PDB file of C-alpha atoms in Angstrom:
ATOM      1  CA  UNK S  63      -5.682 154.936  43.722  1.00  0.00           C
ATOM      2  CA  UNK S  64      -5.856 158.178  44.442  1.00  0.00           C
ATOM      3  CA  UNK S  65      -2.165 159.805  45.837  1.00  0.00           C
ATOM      4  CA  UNK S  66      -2.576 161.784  49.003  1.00  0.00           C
ATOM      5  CA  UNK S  67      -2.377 165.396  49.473  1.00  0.00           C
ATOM      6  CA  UNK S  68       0.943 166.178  50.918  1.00  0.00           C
ATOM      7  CA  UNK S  69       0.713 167.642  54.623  1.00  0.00           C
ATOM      8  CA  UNK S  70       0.306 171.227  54.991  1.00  0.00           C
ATOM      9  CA  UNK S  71       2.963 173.953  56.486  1.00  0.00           C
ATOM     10  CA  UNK S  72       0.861 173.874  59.628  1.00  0.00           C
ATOM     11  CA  UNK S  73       0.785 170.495  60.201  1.00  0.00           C
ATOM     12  CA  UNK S  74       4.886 170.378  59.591  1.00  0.00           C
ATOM     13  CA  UNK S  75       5.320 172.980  62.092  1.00  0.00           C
ATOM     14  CA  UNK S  76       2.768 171.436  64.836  1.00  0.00           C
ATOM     15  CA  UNK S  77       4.362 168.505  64.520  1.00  0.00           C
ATOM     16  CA  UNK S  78       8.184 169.640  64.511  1.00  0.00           C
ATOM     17  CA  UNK S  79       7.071 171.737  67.426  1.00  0.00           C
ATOM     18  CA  UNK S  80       5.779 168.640  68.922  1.00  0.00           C
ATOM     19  CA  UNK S  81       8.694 166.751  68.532  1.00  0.00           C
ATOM     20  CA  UNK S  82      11.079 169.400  69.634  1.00  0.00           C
ATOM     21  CA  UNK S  83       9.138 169.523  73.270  1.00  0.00           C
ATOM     22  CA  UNK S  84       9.223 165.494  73.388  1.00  0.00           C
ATOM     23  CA  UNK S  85      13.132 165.355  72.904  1.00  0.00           C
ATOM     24  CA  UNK S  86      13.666 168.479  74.723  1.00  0.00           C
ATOM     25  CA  UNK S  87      11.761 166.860  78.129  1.00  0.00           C
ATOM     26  CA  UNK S  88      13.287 162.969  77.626  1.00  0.00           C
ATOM     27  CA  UNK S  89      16.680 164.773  76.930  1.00  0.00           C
ATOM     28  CA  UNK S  90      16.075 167.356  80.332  1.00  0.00           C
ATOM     29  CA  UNK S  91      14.465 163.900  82.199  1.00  0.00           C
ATOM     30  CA  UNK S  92      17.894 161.921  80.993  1.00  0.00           C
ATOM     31  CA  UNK S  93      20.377 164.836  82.501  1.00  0.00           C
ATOM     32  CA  UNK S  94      18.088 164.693  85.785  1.00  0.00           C
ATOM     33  CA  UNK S  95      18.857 161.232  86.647  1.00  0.00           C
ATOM     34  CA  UNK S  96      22.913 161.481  85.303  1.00  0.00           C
ATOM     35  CA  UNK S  97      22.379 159.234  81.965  1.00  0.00           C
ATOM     36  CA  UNK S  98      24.354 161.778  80.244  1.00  0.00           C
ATOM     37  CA  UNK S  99      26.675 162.350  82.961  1.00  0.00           C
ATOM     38  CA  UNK S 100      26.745 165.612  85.640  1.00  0.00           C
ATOM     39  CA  UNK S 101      29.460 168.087  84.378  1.00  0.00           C
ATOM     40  CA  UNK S 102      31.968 169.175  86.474  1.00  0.00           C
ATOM     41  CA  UNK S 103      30.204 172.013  88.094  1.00  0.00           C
ATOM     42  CA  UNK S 104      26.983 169.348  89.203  1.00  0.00           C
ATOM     43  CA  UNK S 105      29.581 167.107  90.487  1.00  0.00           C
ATOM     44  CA  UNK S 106      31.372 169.715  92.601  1.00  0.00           C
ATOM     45  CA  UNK S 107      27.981 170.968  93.891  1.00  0.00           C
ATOM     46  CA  UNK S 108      26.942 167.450  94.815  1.00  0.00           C
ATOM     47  CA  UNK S 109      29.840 166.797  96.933  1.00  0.00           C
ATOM     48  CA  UNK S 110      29.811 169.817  98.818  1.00  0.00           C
ATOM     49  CA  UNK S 111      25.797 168.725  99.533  1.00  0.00           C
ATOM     50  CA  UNK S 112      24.358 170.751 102.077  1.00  0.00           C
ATOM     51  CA  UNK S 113      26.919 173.811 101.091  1.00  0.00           C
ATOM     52  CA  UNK S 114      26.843 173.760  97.606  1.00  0.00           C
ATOM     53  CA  UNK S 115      27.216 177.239  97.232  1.00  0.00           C
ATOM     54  CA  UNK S 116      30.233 179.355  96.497  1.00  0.00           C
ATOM     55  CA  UNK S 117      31.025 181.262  99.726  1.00  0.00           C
ATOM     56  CA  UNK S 118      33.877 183.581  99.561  1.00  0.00           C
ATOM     57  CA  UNK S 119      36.171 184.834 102.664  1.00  0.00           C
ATOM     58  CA  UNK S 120      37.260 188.270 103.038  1.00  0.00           C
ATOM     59  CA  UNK S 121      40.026 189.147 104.684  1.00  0.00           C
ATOM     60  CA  UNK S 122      38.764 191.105 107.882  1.00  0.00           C
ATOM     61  CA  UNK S 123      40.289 194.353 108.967  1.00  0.00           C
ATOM     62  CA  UNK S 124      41.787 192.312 112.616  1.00  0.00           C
ATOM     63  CA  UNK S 125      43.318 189.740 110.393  1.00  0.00           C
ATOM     64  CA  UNK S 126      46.168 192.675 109.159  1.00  0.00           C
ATOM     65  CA  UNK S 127      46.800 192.653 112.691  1.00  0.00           C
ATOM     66  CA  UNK S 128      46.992 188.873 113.834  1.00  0.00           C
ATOM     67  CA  UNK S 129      50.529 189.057 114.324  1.00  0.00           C
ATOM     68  CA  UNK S 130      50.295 192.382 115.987  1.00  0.00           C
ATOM     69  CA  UNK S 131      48.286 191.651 119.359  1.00  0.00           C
ATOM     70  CA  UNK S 132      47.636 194.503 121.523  1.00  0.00           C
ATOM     71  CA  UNK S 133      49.190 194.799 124.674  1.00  0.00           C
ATOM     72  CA  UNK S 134      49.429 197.090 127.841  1.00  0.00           C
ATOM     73  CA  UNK S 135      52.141 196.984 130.361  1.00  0.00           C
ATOM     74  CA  UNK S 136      49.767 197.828 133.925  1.00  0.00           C
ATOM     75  CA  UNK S 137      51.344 200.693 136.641  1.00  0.00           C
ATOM     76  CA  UNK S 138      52.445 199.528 139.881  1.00  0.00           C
ATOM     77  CA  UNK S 139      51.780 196.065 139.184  1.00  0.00           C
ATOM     78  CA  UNK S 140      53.519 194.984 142.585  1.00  0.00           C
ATOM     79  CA  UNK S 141      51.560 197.675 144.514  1.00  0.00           C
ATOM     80  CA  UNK S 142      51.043 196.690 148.304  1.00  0.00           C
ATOM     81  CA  UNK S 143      46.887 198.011 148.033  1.00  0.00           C
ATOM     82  CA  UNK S 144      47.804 199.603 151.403  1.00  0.00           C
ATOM     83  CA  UNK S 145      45.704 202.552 149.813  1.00  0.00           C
ATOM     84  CA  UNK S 146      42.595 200.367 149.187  1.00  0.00           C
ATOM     85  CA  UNK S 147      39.500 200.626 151.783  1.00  0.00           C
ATOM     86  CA  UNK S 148      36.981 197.789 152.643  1.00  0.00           C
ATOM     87  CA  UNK S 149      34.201 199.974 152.517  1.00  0.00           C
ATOM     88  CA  UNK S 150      32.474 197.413 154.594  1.00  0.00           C
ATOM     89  CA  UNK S 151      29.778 199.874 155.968  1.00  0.00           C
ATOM     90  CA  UNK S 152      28.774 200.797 152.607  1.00  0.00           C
ATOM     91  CA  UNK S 153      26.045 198.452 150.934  1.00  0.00           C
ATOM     92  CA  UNK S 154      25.496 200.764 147.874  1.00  0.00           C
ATOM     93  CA  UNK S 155      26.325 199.058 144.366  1.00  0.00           C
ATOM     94  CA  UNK S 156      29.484 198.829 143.154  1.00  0.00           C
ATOM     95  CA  UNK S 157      31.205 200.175 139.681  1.00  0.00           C
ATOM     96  CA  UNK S 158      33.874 200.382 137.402  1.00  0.00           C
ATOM     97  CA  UNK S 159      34.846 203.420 135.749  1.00  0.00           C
ATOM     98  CA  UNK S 160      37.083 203.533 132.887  1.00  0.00           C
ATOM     99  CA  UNK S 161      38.509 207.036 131.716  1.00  0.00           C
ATOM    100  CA  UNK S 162      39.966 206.972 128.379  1.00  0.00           C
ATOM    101  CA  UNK S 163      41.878 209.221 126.729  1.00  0.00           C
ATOM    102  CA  UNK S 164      40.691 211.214 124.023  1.00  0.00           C
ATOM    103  CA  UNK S 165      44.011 213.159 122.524  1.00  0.00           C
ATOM    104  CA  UNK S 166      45.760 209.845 121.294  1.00  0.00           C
ATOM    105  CA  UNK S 167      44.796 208.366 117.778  1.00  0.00           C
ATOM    106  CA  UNK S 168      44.388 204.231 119.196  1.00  0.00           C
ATOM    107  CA  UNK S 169      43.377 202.647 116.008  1.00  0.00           C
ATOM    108  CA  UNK S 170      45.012 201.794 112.264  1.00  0.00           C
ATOM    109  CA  UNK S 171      48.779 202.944 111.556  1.00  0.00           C
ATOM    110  CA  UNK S 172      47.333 204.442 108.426  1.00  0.00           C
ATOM    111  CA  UNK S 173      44.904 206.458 110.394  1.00  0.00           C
ATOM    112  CA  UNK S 174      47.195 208.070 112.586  1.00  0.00           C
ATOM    113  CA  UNK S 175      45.829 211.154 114.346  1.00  0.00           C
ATOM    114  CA  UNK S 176      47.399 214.131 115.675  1.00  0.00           C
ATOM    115  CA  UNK S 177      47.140 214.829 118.709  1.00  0.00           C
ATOM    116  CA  UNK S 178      44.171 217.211 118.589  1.00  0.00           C
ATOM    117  CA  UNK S 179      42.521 215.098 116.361  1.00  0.00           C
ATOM    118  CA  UNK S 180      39.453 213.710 118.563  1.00  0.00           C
ATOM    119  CA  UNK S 181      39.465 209.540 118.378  1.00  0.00           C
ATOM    120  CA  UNK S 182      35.421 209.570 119.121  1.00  0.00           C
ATOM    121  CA  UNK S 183      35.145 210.702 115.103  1.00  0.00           C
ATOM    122  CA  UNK S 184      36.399 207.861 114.059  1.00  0.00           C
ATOM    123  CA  UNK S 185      34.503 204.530 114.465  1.00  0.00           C
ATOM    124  CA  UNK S 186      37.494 202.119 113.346  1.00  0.00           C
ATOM    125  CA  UNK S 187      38.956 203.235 116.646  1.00  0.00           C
ATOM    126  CA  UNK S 188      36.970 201.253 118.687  1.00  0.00           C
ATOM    127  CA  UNK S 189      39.153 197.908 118.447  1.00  0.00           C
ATOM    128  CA  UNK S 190      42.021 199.356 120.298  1.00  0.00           C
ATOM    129  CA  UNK S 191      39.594 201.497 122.601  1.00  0.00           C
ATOM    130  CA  UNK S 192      38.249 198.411 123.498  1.00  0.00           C
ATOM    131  CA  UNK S 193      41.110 195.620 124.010  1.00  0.00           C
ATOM    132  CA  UNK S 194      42.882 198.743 126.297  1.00  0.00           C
ATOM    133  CA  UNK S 195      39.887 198.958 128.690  1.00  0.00           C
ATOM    134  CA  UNK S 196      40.375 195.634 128.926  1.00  0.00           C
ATOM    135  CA  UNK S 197      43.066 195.491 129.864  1.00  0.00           C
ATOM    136  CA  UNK S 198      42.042 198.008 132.718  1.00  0.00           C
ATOM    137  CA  UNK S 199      39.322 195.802 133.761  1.00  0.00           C
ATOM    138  CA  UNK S 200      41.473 193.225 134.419  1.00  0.00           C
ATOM    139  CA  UNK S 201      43.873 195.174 136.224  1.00  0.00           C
ATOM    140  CA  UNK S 202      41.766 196.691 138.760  1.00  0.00           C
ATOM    141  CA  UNK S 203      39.985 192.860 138.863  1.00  0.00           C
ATOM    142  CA  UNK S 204      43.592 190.813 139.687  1.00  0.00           C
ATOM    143  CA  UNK S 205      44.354 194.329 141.565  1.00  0.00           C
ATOM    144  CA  UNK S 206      41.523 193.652 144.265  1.00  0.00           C
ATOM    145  CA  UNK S 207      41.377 190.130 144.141  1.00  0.00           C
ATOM    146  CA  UNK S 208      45.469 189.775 145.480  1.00  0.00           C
ATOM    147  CA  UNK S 209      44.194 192.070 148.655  1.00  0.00           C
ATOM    148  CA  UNK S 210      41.862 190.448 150.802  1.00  0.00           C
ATOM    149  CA  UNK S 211      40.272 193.852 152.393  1.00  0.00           C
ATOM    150  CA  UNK S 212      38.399 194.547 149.331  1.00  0.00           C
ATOM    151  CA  UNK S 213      36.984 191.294 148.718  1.00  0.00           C
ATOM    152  CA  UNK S 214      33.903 191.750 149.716  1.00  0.00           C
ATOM    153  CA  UNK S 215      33.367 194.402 147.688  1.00  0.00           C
ATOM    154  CA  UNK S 216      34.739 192.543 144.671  1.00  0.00           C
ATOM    155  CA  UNK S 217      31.985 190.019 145.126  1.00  0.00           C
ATOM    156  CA  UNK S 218      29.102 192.688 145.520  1.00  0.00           C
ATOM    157  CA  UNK S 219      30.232 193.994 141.795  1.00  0.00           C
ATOM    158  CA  UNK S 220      30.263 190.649 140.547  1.00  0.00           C
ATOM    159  CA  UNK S 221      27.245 189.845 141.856  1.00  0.00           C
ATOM    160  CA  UNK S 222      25.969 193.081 140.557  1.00  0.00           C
ATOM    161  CA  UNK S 223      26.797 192.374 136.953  1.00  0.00           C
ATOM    162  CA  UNK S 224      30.263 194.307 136.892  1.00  0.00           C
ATOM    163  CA  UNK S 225      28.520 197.132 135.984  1.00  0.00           C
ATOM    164  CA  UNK S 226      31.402 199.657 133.912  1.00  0.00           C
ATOM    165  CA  UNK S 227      31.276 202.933 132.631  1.00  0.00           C
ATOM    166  CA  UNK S 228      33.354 204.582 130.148  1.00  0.00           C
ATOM    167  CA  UNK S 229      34.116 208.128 130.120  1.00  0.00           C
ATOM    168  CA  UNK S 230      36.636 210.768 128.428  1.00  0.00           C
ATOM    169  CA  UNK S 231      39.536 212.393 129.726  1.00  0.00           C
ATOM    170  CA  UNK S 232      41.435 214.596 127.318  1.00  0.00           C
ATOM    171  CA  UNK S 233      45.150 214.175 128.689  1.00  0.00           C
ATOM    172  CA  UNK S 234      47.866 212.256 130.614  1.00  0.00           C
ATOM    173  CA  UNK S 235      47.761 214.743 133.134  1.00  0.00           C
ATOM    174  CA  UNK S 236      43.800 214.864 133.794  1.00  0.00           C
ATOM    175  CA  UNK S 237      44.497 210.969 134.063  1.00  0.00           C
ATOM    176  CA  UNK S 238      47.336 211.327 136.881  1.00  0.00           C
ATOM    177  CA  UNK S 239      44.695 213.845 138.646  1.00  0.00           C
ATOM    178  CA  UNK S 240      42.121 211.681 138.602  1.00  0.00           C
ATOM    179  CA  UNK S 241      44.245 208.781 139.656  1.00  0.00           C
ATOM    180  CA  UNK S 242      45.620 210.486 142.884  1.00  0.00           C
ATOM    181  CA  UNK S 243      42.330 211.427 144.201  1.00  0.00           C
ATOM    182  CA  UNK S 244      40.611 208.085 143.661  1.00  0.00           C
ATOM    183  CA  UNK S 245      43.684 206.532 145.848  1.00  0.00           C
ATOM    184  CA  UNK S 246      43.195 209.338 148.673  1.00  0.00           C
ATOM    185  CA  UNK S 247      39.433 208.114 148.658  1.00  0.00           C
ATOM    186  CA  UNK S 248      41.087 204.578 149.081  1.00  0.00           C
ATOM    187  CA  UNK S 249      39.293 203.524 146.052  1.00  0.00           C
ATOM    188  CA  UNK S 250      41.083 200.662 142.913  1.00  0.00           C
ATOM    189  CA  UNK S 251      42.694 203.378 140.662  1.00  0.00           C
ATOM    190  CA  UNK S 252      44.983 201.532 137.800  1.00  0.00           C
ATOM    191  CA  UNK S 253      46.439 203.677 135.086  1.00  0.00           C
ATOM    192  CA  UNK S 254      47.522 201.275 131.772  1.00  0.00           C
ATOM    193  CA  UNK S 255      49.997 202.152 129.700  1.00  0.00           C
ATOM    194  CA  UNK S 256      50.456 200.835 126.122  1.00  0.00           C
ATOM    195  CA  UNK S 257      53.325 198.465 125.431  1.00  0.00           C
ATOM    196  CA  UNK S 258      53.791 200.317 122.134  1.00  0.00           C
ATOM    197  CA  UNK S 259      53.755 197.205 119.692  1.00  0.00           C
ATOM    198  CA  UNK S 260      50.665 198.301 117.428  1.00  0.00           C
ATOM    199  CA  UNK S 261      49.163 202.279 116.889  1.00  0.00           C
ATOM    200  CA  UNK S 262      50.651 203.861 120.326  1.00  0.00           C
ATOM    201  CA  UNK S 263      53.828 205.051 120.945  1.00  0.00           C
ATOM    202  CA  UNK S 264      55.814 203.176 124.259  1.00  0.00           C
ATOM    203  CA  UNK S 265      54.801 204.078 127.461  1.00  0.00           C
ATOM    204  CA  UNK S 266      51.513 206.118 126.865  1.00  0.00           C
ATOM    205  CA  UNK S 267      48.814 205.956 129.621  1.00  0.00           C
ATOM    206  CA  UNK S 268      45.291 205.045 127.716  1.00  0.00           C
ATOM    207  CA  UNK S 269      43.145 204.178 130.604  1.00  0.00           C
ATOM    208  CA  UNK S 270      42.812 204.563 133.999  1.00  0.00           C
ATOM    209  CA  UNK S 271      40.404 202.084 135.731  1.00  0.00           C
ATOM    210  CA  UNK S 272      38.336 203.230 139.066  1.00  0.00           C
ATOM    211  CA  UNK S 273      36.465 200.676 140.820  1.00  0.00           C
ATOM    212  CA  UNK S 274      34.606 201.078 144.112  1.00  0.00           C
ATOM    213  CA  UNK S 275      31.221 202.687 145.758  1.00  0.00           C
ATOM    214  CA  UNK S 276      29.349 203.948 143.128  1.00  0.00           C
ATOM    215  CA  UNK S 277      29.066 207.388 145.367  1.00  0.00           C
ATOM    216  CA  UNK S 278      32.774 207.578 146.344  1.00  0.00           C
ATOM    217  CA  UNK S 279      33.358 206.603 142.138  1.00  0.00           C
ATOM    218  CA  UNK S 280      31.136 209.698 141.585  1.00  0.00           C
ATOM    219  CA  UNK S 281      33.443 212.097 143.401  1.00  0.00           C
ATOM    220  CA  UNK S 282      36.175 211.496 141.353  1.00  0.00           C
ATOM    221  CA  UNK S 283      34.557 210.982 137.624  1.00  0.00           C
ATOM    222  CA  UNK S 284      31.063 212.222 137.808  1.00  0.00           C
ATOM    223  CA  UNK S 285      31.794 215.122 136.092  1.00  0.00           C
ATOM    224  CA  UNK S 286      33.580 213.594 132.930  1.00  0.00           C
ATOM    225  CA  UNK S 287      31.855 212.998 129.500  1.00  0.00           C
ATOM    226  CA  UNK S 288      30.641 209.098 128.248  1.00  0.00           C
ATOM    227  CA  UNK S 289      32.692 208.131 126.047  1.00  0.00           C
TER     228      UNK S 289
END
């Protein structure tokens, strides 16, 4: 008999290549279904099914300050709100004006600002801008609501959408002004001061809260900047 020609190169390489794809897709088939067993990262990724992705938690700026809450200390808590009109004639809408000071640096420690330092060019401010006209808002709010000849008008803002304005003043003493003629008008006028345990030294008036007519409002703060 006649001894066969020995395969070509070609044919040895089709057919490695061949047999290379058929073990490569039984052994990929074979991992699929865990014959081989998962390795520790499948495993991990199977038990955190649906969040099997890595997600990662930054500490945010407000969590340096958890332990560090902001707080105000409000003036004349135990006022009388002898000063306070009903404005009963008026049906005109009703607002809430909150002037904040502009000369005090209200944000990080390590940003302190001097004095002269405007706080609007700094957006991290904004936190402790924020939680102390809060704290005005709920001072004029408990203010009115403990003296029952402005109730009325207490409702109309609420049912208004306690509507509130923010504007600038640029010092202590612009705030006292603006404080003693909103009382003469017989209009909510509560100046906060900070309690001093973050940013803000002891004691410092940050926002002074005027709530009534939106015309009688107007006469006192209509000329100051938005904040």
């Amino acid at each position: 008999m006649a001894e066969k020609a020995p395969p070509s190169l070609t044919a040895v390489a089709v057919s490695s290549l061949l047999l290379g794809l058929l073990a490569g897709y039984f052994l990929g088939q074979g991992s699929s279904i865990g014959v081989f067993g998962g390795s520790g990262t499948s495993k991990q990724a199977k038990k955190s099914w649906p969040n099997s992705y890595d997600v990662k938690v930054h500490a945010d700026s407000s969590d340096d300050q958890a332990d560090d809450e902001d707080e105000a200390d409000e003036e004349d808590e135990d006022g009388d709100g002898k000063e306070l009109k009903d404005f009963k004639d008026s049906n005109e809408d009703v607002k809430l004006v909150l002037a904040v000071r502009t000369d005090l640096g209200m944000g990080k420690g390590e940003e302190e600002l001097t004095r002269q330092r405007n706080l609007l060019a700094n957006p991290s401010l904004a936190g402790k801008i924020a939680a102390q006209c809060s704290h005005a808002t709920l001072a004029c709010y408990k203010y009115l609501l403990n003296h029952v000849t402005s109730a009325p008008m207490l409702k109309r803002w609420e049912r208004g959408g306690q509507p509130k304005i923010a504007v600038q003043v640029k010092s202590e003493e612009e705030m006292e002004t603006l404080q003693a003629q909103a009382i003469s008008l017989g209009l909510c006028a509560r100046i906060i001061h900070d309690a001093g345990r973050t940013q803000i030294a002891a004691g410092s008036a940050t926002v002074l809260g005027i709530l009534g007519p939106k015309s009688v409002v107007d006469q006192v703060t209509g000329h100051l900047k938005l904040l």
